[in-house]
CSV table of C-alpha atoms in Angstrom, one decimal:
chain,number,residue,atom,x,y,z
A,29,UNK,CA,0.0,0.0,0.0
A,30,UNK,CA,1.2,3.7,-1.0
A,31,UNK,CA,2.2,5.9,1.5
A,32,UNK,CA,-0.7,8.2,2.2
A,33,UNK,CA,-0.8,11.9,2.2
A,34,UNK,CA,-4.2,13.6,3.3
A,35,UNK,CA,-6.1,10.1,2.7
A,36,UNK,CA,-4.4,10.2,-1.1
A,37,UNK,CA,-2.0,7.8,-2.4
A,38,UNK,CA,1.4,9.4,-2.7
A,39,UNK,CA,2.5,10.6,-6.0
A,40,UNK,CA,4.8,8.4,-7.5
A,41,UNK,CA,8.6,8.8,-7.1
A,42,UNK,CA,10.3,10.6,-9.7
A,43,UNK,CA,13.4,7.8,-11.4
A,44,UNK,CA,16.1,9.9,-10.2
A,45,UNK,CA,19.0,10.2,-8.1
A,46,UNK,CA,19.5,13.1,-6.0
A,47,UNK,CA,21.5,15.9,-7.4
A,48,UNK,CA,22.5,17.8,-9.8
A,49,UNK,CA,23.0,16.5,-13.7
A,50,UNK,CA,20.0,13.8,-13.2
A,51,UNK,CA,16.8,13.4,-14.8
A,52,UNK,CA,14.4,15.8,-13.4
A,53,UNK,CA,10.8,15.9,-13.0
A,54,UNK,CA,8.3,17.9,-14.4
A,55,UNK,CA,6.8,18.7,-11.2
A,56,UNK,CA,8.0,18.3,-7.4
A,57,UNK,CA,5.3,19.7,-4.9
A,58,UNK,CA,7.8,21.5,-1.8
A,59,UNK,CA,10.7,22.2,-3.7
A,60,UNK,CA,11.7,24.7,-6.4
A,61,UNK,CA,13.6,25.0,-9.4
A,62,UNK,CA,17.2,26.9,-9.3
A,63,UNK,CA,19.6,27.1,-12.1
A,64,UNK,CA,23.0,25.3,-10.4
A,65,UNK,CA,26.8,24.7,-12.1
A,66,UNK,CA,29.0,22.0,-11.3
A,67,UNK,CA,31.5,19.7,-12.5
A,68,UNK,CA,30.7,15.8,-12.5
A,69,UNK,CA,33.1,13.1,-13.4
A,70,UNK,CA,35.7,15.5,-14.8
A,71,UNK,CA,32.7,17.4,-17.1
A,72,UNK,CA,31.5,20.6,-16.2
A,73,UNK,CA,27.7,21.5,-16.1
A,74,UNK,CA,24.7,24.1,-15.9
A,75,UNK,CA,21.3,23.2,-15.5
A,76,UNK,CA,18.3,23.2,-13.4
A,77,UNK,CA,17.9,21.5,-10.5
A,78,UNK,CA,15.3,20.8,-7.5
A,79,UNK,CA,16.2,22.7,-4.2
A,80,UNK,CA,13.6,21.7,-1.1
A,81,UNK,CA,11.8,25.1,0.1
A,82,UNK,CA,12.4,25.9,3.6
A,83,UNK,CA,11.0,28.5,5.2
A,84,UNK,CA,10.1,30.3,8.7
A,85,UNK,CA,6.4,28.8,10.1
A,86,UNK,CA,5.1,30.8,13.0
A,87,UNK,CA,2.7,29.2,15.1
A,88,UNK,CA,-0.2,31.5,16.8
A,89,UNK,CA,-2.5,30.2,19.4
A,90,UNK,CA,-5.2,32.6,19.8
A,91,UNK,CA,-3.7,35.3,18.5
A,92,UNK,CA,-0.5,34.7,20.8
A,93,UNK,CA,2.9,34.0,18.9
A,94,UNK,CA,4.3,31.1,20.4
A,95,UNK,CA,7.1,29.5,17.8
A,96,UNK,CA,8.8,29.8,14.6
A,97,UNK,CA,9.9,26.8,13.1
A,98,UNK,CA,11.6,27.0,10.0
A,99,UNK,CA,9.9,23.9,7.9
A,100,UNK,CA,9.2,22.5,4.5
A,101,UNK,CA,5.7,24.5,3.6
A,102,UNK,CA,3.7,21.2,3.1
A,103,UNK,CA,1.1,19.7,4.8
A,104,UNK,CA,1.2,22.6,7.3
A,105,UNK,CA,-2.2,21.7,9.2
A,106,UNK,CA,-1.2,18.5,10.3
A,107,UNK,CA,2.2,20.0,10.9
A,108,UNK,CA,0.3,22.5,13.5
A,109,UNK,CA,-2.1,19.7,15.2
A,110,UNK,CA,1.4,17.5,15.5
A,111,UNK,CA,3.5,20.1,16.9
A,112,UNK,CA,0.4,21.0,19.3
A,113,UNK,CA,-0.5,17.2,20.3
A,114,UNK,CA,3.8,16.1,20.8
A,115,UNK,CA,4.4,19.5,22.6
A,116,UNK,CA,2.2,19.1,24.8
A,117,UNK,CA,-0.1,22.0,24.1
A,118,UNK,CA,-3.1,19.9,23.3
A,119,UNK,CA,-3.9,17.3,25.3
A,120,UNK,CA,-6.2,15.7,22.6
A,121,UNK,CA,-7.3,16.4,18.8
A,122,UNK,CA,-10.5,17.8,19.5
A,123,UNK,CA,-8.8,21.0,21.8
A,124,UNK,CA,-7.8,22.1,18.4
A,125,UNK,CA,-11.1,24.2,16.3
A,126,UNK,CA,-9.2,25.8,13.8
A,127,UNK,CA,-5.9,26.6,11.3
A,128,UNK,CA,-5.9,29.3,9.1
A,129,UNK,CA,-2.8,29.6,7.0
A,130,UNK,CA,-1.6,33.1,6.5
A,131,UNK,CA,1.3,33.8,3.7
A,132,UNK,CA,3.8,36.7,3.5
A,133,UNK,CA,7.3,37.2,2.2
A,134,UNK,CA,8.4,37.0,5.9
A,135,UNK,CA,7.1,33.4,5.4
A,136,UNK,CA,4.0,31.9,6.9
A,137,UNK,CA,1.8,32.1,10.0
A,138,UNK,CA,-0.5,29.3,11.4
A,139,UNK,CA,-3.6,30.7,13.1
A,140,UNK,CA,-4.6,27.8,15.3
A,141,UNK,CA,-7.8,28.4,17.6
A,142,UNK,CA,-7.8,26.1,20.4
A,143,UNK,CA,-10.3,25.8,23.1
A,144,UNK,CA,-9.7,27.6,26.8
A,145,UNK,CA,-8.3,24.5,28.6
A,146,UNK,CA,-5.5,24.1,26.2
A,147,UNK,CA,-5.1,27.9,25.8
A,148,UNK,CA,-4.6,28.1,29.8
A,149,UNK,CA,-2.2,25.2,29.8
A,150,UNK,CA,0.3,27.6,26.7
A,151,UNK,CA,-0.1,30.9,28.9
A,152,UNK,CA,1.3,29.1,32.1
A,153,UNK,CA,4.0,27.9,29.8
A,154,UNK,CA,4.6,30.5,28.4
A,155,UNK,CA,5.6,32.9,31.3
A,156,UNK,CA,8.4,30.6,32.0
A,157,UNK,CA,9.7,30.5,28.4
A,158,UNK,CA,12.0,33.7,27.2
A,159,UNK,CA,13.0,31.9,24.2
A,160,UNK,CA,12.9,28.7,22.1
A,161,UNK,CA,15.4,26.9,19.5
A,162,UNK,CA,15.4,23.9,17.0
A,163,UNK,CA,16.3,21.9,20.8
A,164,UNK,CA,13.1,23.0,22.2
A,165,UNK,CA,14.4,23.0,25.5
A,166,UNK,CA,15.6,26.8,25.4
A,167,UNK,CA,13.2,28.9,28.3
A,168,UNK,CA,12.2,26.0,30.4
A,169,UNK,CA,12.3,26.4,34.3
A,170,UNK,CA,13.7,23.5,35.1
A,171,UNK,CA,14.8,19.7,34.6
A,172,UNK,CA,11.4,18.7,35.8
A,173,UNK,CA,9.7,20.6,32.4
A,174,UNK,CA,12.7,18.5,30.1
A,175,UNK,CA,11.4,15.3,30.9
A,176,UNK,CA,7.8,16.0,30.9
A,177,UNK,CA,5.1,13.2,31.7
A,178,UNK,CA,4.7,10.7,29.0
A,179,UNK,CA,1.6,8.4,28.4
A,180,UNK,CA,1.9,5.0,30.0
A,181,UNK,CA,2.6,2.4,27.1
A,182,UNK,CA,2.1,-1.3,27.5
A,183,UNK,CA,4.5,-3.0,29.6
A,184,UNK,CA,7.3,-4.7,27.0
A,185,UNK,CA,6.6,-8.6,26.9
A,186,UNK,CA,2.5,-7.5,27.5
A,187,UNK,CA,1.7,-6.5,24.2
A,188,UNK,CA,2.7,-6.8,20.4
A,189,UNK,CA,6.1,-8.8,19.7
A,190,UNK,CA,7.5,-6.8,16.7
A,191,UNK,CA,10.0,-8.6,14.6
A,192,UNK,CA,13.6,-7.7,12.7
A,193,UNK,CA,12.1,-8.3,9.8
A,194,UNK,CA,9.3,-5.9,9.9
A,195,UNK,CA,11.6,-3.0,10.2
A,196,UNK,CA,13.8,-4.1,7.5
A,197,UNK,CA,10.8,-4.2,5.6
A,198,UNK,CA,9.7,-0.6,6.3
A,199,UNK,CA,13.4,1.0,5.9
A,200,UNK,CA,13.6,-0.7,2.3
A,201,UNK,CA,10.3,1.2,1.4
A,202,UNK,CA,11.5,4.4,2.4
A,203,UNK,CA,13.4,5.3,-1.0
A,204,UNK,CA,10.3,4.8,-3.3
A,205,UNK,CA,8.1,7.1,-1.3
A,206,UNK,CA,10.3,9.6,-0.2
A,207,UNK,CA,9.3,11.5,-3.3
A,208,UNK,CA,11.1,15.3,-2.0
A,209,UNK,CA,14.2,13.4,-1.1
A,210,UNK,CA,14.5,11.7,-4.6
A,211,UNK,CA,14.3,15.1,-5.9
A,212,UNK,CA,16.3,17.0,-3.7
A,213,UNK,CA,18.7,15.1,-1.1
A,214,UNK,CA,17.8,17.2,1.6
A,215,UNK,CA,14.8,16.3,3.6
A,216,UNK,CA,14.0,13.6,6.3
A,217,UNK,CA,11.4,11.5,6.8
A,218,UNK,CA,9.0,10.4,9.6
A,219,UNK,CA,6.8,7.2,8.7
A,220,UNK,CA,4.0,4.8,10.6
A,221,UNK,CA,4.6,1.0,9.7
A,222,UNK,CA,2.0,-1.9,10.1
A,223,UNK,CA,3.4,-4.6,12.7
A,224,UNK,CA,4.4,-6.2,9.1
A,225,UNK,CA,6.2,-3.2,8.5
A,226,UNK,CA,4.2,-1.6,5.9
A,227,UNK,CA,5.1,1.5,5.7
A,228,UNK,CA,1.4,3.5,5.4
A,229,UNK,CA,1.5,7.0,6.4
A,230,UNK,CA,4.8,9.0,5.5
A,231,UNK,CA,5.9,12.6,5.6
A,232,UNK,CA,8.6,14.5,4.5
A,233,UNK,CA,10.6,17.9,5.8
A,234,UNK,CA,14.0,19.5,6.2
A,235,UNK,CA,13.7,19.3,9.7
A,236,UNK,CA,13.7,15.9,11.4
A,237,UNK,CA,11.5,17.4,14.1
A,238,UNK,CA,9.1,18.5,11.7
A,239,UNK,CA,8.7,15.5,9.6
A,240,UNK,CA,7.9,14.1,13.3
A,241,UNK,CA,5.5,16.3,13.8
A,242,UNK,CA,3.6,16.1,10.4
A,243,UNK,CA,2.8,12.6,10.8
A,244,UNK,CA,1.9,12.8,14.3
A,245,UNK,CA,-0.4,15.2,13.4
A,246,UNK,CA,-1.4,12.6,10.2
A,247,UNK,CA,-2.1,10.2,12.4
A,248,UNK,CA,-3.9,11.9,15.0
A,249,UNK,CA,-6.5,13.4,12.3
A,250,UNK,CA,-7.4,10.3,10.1
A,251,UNK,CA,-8.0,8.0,13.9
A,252,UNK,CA,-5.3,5.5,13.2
A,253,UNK,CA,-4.4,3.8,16.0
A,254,UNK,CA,-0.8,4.4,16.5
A,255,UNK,CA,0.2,1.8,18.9
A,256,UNK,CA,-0.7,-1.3,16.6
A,257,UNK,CA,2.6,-0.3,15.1
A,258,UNK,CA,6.1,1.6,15.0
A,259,UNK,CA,7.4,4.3,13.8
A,260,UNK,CA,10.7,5.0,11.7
A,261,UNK,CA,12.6,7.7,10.8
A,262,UNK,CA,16.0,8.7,8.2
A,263,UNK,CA,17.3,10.2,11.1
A,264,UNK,CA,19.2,10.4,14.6
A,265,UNK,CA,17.0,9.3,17.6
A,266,UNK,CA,17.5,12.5,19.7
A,267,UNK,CA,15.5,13.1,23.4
A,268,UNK,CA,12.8,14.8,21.2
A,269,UNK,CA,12.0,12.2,18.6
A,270,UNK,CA,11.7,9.9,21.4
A,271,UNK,CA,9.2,11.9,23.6
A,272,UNK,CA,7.3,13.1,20.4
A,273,UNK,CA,6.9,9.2,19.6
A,274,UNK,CA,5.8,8.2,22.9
A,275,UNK,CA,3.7,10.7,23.3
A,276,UNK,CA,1.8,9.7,20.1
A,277,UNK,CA,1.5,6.1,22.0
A,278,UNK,CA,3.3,4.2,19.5
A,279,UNK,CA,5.8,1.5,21.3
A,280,UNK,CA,8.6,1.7,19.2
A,281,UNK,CA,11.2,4.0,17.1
A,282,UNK,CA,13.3,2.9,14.7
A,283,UNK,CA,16.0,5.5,13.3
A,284,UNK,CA,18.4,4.6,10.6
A,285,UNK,CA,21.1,6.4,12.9
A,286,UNK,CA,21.8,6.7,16.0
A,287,UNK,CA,20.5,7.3,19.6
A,288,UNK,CA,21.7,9.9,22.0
A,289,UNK,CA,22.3,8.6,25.8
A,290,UNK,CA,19.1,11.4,26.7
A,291,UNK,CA,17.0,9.7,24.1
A,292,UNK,CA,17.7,6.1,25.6
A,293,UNK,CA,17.0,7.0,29.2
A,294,UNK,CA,13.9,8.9,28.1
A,295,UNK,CA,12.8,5.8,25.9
A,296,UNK,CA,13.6,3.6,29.0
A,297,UNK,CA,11.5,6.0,31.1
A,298,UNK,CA,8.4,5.7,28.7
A,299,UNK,CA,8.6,1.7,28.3
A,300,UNK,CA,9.1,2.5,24.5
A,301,UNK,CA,11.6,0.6,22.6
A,302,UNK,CA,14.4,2.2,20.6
A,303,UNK,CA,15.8,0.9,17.7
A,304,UNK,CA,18.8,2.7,16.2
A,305,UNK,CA,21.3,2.1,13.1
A,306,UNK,CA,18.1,0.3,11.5
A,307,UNK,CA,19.9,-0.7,7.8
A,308,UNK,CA,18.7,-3.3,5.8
A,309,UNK,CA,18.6,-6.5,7.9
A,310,UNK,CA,21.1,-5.4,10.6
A,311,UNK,CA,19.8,-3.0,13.9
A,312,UNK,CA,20.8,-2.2,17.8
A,313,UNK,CA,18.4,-2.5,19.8
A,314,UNK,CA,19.0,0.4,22.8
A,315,UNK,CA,16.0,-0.5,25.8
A,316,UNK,CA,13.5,-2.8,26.1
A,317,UNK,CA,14.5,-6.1,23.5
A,318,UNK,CA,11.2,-7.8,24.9
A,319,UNK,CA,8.9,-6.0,22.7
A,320,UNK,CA,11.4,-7.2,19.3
A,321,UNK,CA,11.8,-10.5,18.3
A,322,UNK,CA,15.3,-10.8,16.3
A,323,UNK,CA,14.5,-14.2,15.1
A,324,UNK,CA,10.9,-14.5,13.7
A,325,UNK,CA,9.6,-13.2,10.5
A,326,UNK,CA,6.4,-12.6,11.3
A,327,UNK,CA,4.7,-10.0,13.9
A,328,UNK,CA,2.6,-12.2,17.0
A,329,UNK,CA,0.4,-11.1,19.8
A,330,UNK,CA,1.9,-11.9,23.1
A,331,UNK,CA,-0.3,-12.8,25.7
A,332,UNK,CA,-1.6,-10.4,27.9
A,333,UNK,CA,-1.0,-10.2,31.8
A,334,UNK,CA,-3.0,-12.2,34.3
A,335,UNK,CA,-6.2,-10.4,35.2
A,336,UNK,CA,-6.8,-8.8,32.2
């Protein structure tokens, strides 16, 4: 099954390589066309090649500025629930009424109308926070706001056994629906996998982070229910893509690089399990093993707890 994008197939990927000097095509929806020079095996070149947009997003709850991320301008409403649900701002789907999408040659605002609850929750945030960076740790109070509560996932051994060859399975699919990346080599990519590994909702950004948050916010819109499978990523497992996962509910993170010590402790911490340098058939598994079977080649149910 495609990837899906807004409850539509993805397009399908263009048959180039990354760069410079290859095939083109015609059309590549989050990326524009700038006239480059170069020199490839010893011959010199000018043409025109793909370039992935990237520009500032400012997020406005209520008619409060509260973050600028700088992002690939696509699928920008999901982008805004995802960022809202992961960060903590919304403690469920439904807070969020509204986002109106606002452009300008600054870049592009995000009205997002949220109901009074969540609204209180930003304000008393806010008046601890005197700044924010790509870390999104910049402004906090203290090491009591870093690690913020994370939902309770099922115990590892309690719930579904995922298997190695599931996640070889979704890492082999990235390539044909990373569409942007084909075109430009130089966005990441954030995608939900079936316990088979199936990979079947993918999105794409120049920030790993956003990517993230774009198919949190996927997710959370179209009902899927996250924790029947995983989540994998091109990138580095830092602190944050561990805490955005878990606090989507999903059990497991795969990354086709590696962990940071933070993001281990934190995926500890959440019962999640953390997968890093997930290539082809080979993987480290970081914190809780139980939940990943490296033998079997098919997903299984494990049997729930006594009592329930």
């Amino acid at each position: 099954m495609a990837s899906e994008r807004s409850g539509k197939p993805a397009a399908p990927a263009p048959a180039l390589s990354a760069g410079a000097g290859a095939a083109r095509p015609t059309f590549c929806e989050g990326a524009r066309v700038l006239p480059v020079q170069g020199v490839r095996a010893g011959a010199a070149f000018a043409v025109d090649d793909w370039v992935a947009e990237e520009v500032p997003v400012a997020l406005e709850y209520n008619g409060i500025s509260h973050a600028v991320m700088l992002a690939t301008p696509l699928d920008l409403e999901e982008f805004a629930l995802g960022f809202s649900l992961s960060e903590g701002i919304l403690s469920a789907p439904h807070e969020l009424f509204s986002v109106e999408e606002e452009s300008s040659e600054q870049g592009i605002t995000l009205h997002l109308r949220i109901a009074g609850e969540a609204f209180a929750r930003l304000k008393d945030r806010r008046r601890s926070m005197t700044g924010r960076t790509g870390c999104g740790l910049c402004g906090t109070e203290s090491l009591a706001q870093v690690a913020r509560h994370l939902p309770e996932l099922a115990t590892p051994g309690q719930g579904r056994l995922f298997s190695r060859a599931a996640i070889a399975r979704a890492m082999g699919q990235f390539v044909e629906h990373q569409t942007l990346q084909q075109a430009t080599g130089a966005v990441h990519a954030a995608a939900w996998c079936s316990a088979e590994g199936e990979v079947k909702w993918l999105r794409e950004d120049v920030g790993r982070h956003n990517a993230l948050d774009k198919l949190i916010g996927a997710l959370a819109r179209h009902e899927v229910k996250a924790g029947e499978g995983f989540i994998a990523v091109t990138s580095r497992a830092s602190f944050e893509m561990v805490q955005k996962t878990s606090s989507a509910g999903v059990p497991l993170l795969a990354a086709v690089s590696a962990p940071t010590s933070f993001a281990v402790a934190t995926a500890a911490r959440a019962n999640m399990t953390l997968v890093g340098f997930a290539r082809r058939q080979d993987l480290v598994v970081y914190c809780h093993p139980e939940r990943l079977d490296l033998h079997d080649s098919e997903p299984q149910l494990l049997h729930p707890p006594h009592g329930h």
